[in-house]
């Protein structure tokens, strides 16, 4: 195992340089990857945002127009 480690260390260069663009992209990938990792492995999976008071919208304009016409009669 030590021999493999020594061979691996020899393949690495001592110093490397990175442009600002590469650094920024690396940081962006790390941040976005962390967000995705956190969302996938978070303990809370059944979070509901809202008060569930019975009000809802079906999203169809025709139904709202019919409701307004019935209210005017």
Backbone as a printed PyTorch tensor [residue, N CA C, xyz], in Angstrom:
tensor([[[  0.8190,  -1.1920,   0.0000],
         [  0.0000,   0.0000,   0.0000],
         [  0.8680,   1.2630,   0.0000]],

        [[  1.9630,   1.2220,   0.7440],
         [  2.8580,   2.3750,   0.7870],
         [  3.4620,   2.6450,  -0.5810]],

        [[  3.7530,   1.5960,  -1.3130],
         [  4.3320,   1.7680,  -2.6500],
         [  3.3530,   2.4830,  -3.5750]],

        [[  2.0980,   2.0860,  -3.5120],
         [  1.0750,   2.7410,  -4.3440],
         [  0.9330,   4.2090,  -3.9600]],

        [[  0.9890,   4.4840,  -2.6550],
         [  0.8720,   5.8540,  -2.1910],
         [  2.0500,   6.6890,  -2.6830]],

        [[  3.2280,   6.1420,  -2.6280],
         [  4.4100,   6.8570,  -3.1010],
         [  4.3310,   7.1090,  -4.6050]],

        [[  3.8680,   6.1340,  -5.3700],
         [  3.6990,   6.3160,  -6.8170],
         [  2.6740,   7.4130,  -7.1080]],

        [[  1.6260,   7.4220,  -6.3330],
         [  0.5930,   8.4480,  -6.5150],
         [  1.1410,   9.8360,  -6.1960]],

        [[  1.9060,   9.9490,  -5.1260],
         [  2.4860,  11.2420,  -4.7540],
         [  3.4400,  11.7560,  -5.8220]],

        [[  4.1260,  10.8720,  -6.4970],
         [  5.0520,  11.2820,  -7.5450],
         [  4.3190,  11.8660,  -8.7550]],

        [[  3.0990,  11.4120,  -8.9900],
         [  2.3550,  11.9130, -10.1500],
         [  1.7900,  13.3110,  -9.9190]],

        [[  1.6790,  13.7060,  -8.6640],
         [  1.1390,  15.0320,  -8.3580],
         [  2.2230,  16.0920,  -8.4930]],

        [[  1.8570,  17.2110,  -9.0580],
         [  2.8040,  18.3210,  -9.1100],
         [  2.7300,  19.0830,  -7.7990]],

        [[  3.7940,  19.7490,  -7.4780],
         [  3.8270,  20.4350,  -6.1910],
         [  2.9620,  21.6820,  -6.1660]],

        [[  3.0290,  22.5040,  -7.2080],
         [  2.2070,  23.7110,  -7.2350],
         [  1.4370,  23.7650,  -8.5450]],

        [[  0.2450,  24.2540,  -8.4410],
         [ -0.5810,  24.4520,  -9.6320],
         [ -1.1860,  25.8390,  -9.5630]],

        [[ -1.5200,  26.3660, -10.7090],
         [ -2.1740,  27.6730, -10.7360],
         [ -3.5680,  27.5100, -11.3200]],

        [[ -4.4650,  28.3590, -10.8470],
         [ -5.8510,  28.2990, -11.2860],
         [ -6.3000,  29.7160, -11.6120]],

        [[ -6.9570,  29.8670, -12.7410],
         [ -7.4340,  31.2030, -13.0940],
         [ -8.6320,  31.5720, -12.2270]],

        [[ -8.9660,  32.8380, -12.2100],
         [-10.1120,  33.2980, -11.4220],
         [-11.4030,  32.6790, -11.9350]],

        [[-11.4850,  32.5020, -13.2490],
         [-12.6820,  31.9090, -13.8430],
         [-12.8460,  30.4580, -13.3900]],

        [[-11.7610,  29.6860, -13.3910],
         [-11.8210,  28.2980, -12.9310],
         [-12.1880,  28.2330, -11.4490]],

        [[-11.6210,  29.1380, -10.6610],
         [-11.9260,  29.1640,  -9.2320],
         [-13.3940,  29.4820,  -8.9940]],

        [[-13.9200,  30.4720,  -9.7040],
         [-15.3240,  30.8400,  -9.5500],
         [-16.2380,  29.6760,  -9.9540]],

        [[-15.9440,  29.0250, -11.0690],
         [-16.7660,  27.9060, -11.5110],
         [-16.6950,  26.7310, -10.5340]],

        [[-15.5180,  26.4880,  -9.9790],
         [-15.3760,  25.4300,  -8.9830],
         [-16.2090,  25.7360,  -7.7460]],

        [[-16.1600,  26.9690,  -7.2850],
         [-16.9490,  27.3560,  -6.1090],
         [-18.4550,  27.2700,  -6.4120]],

        [[-18.8590,  27.6820,  -7.6150],
         [-20.2790,  27.6160,  -7.9820],
         [-20.7640,  26.1690,  -8.0090]],

        [[-19.9570,  25.2810,  -8.5560],
         [-20.3300,  23.8650,  -8.5890],
         [-20.4260,  23.3060,  -7.1790]],

        [[-19.4980,  23.6800,  -6.3140],
         [-19.5380,  23.1970,  -4.9300],
         [-20.7820,  23.6930,  -4.1930]],

        [[-21.1190,  24.9580,  -4.3680],
         [-22.3010,  25.5150,  -3.6860],
         [-23.5730,  24.8620,  -4.2070]],

        [[-23.7190,  24.7880,  -5.5280],
         [-24.9300,  24.1890,  -6.0890],
         [-25.0250,  22.6980,  -5.7680]],

        [[-23.9010,  22.0160,  -5.7900],
         [-23.8970,  20.6030,  -5.4100],
         [-24.2920,  20.4210,  -3.9570]],

        [[-23.8440,  21.3200,  -3.0870],
         [-24.2260,  21.2560,  -1.6760],
         [-25.7100,  21.4940,  -1.4700]],

        [[-26.2720,  22.3910,  -2.2470],
         [-27.7170,  22.6410,  -2.1470],
         [-28.4910,  21.4000,  -2.5710]],

        [[-28.1040,  20.8140,  -3.6920],
         [-28.7870,  19.6050,  -4.1720],
         [-28.6190,  18.4690,  -3.1670]],

        [[-27.4190,  18.2820,  -2.6510],
         [-27.1650,  17.2440,  -1.6550],
         [-28.0350,  17.4680,  -0.4180]],

        [[-28.1300,  18.7070,   0.0310],
         [-28.9500,  19.0170,   1.2000],
         [-30.4310,  18.7720,   0.9660]],

        [[-30.9090,  19.0890,  -0.2290],
         [-32.3190,  18.8380,  -0.5230],
         [-32.6300,  17.3440,  -0.6060]],

        [[-31.7110,  16.5780,  -1.1670],
         [-31.9550,  15.1410,  -1.3110],
         [-31.8680,  14.3920,   0.0150]],

        [[-30.9840,  14.8070,   0.8960],
         [-30.7630,  14.0800,   2.1350],
         [-31.2740,  14.8040,   3.3620]],

        [[-32.2040,  15.7400,   3.1900],
         [-32.7570,  16.4530,   4.3400],
         [-33.7390,  15.5470,   5.0820]],

        [[-33.8590,  15.7160,   6.3880],
         [-34.7680,  14.8620,   7.1570],
         [-36.2430,  15.1850,   6.9330]],

        [[-36.5770,  16.4070,   6.5630],
         [-37.9820,  16.7780,   6.3680],
         [-38.3390,  16.6250,   4.9040]],

        [[-39.2770,  15.7490,   4.6220],
         [-39.6880,  15.5140,   3.2410],
         [-41.1430,  15.9350,   2.9820]],

        [[-41.9460,  16.0590,   4.0080],
         [-43.3690,  16.3330,   3.8340],
         [-43.7330,  17.7290,   4.3100]],

        [[-43.0300,  18.7110,   3.8610],
         [-43.2860,  20.0820,   4.2800],
         [-44.3890,  20.6800,   3.4130]],

        [[-45.3740,  21.2830,   4.0450],
         [-46.4680,  21.9390,   3.3480],
         [-46.3930,  23.4190,   3.6670]],

        [[-46.3940,  24.2280,   2.6350],
         [-46.3680,  25.6730,   2.8360],
         [-47.7760,  26.1960,   2.5770]],

        [[-48.4160,  26.7030,   3.5890],
         [-49.7820,  27.2060,   3.4720],
         [-50.5360,  26.9270,   4.7510]],

        [[-51.7560,  27.4550,   4.8450],
         [-52.5240,  27.2930,   6.0720],
         [-53.6320,  26.2450,   5.9410]],

        [[-53.8950,  25.7330,   4.7260],
         [-54.9050,  24.6930,   4.4970],
         [-56.2670,  25.0850,   5.0640]],

        [[-56.7210,  26.3150,   4.7700],
         [-57.9930,  26.7740,   5.2900],
         [-59.1570,  26.5030,   4.3330]],

        [[-58.9260,  25.7710,   3.2570],
         [-60.0100,  25.4130,   2.3480],
         [-60.1030,  26.2720,   1.1100]],

        [[-59.4040,  27.3790,   1.0470],
         [-59.4190,  28.2210,  -0.1490],
         [-58.4270,  27.6780,  -1.1500]],

        [[-58.8650,  27.5380,  -2.3900],
         [-57.9570,  27.0610,  -3.4180],
         [-58.3850,  27.6160,  -4.7650]],

        [[-57.5120,  27.5690,  -5.7000],
         [-57.7660,  28.0700,  -7.0430],
         [-57.4850,  26.9590,  -8.0320]],

        [[-58.4720,  26.6520,  -8.8940],
         [-58.2780,  25.5940,  -9.8760],
         [-57.5130,  26.0980, -11.0840]],

        [[-57.4160,  27.3920, -11.2530],
         [-56.6130,  27.9460, -12.3160],
         [-57.3160,  28.0550, -13.6550]],

        [[-58.5960,  27.8000, -13.7190],
         [-59.3150,  27.8990, -14.9830],
         [-60.1830,  29.1440, -14.9410]],

        [[-60.0280,  30.0110, -15.9230],
         [-60.7350,  31.2880, -15.9270],
         [-62.2390,  31.0940, -16.1550]],

        [[-62.6290,  30.0860, -16.9270],
         [-64.0450,  29.8540, -17.2060],
         [-64.8220,  29.5890, -15.9210]],

        [[-64.2540,  28.8250, -15.0080],
         [-64.9520,  28.5290, -13.7590],
         [-65.1380,  29.7900, -12.9340]],

        [[-64.1520,  30.6820, -12.9400],
         [-64.2870,  31.9230, -12.1850],
         [-65.3290,  32.8330, -12.8210]],

        [[-65.3920,  32.8440, -14.1500],
         [-66.3990,  33.6610, -14.8190],
         [-67.7920,  33.1400, -14.5160]],

        [[-67.9740,  31.8240, -14.5180],
         [-69.2820,  31.2380, -14.1810],
         [-69.6550,  31.5910, -12.7580]],

        [[-68.6990,  31.5620, -11.8410],
         [-68.9840,  31.8570, -10.4560],
         [-69.4120,  33.3140, -10.2900]],

        [[-68.7490,  34.2250, -11.0310],
         [-69.1220,  35.6390, -10.9600],
         [-70.5220,  35.8650, -11.5220]],

        [[-70.9010,  35.1670, -12.5810],
         [-72.2320,  35.3300, -13.1730],
         [-73.3050,  34.8090, -12.2320]],

        [[-73.0420,  33.6820, -11.5450],
         [-74.0370,  33.1410, -10.6060],
         [-74.2260,  34.0990,  -9.4290]],

        [[-73.1610,  34.7420,  -8.9980],
         [-73.2450,  35.6360,  -7.8530],
         [-74.0620,  36.8880,  -8.1930]],

        [[-74.0130,  37.3440,  -9.4520],
         [-74.7390,  38.5340,  -9.8570],
         [-76.2360,  38.2690, -10.0000]],

        [[-76.6610,  37.0390, -10.2540],
         [-78.1050,  36.7390, -10.4400],
         [-78.8980,  36.8270,  -9.1920]]])
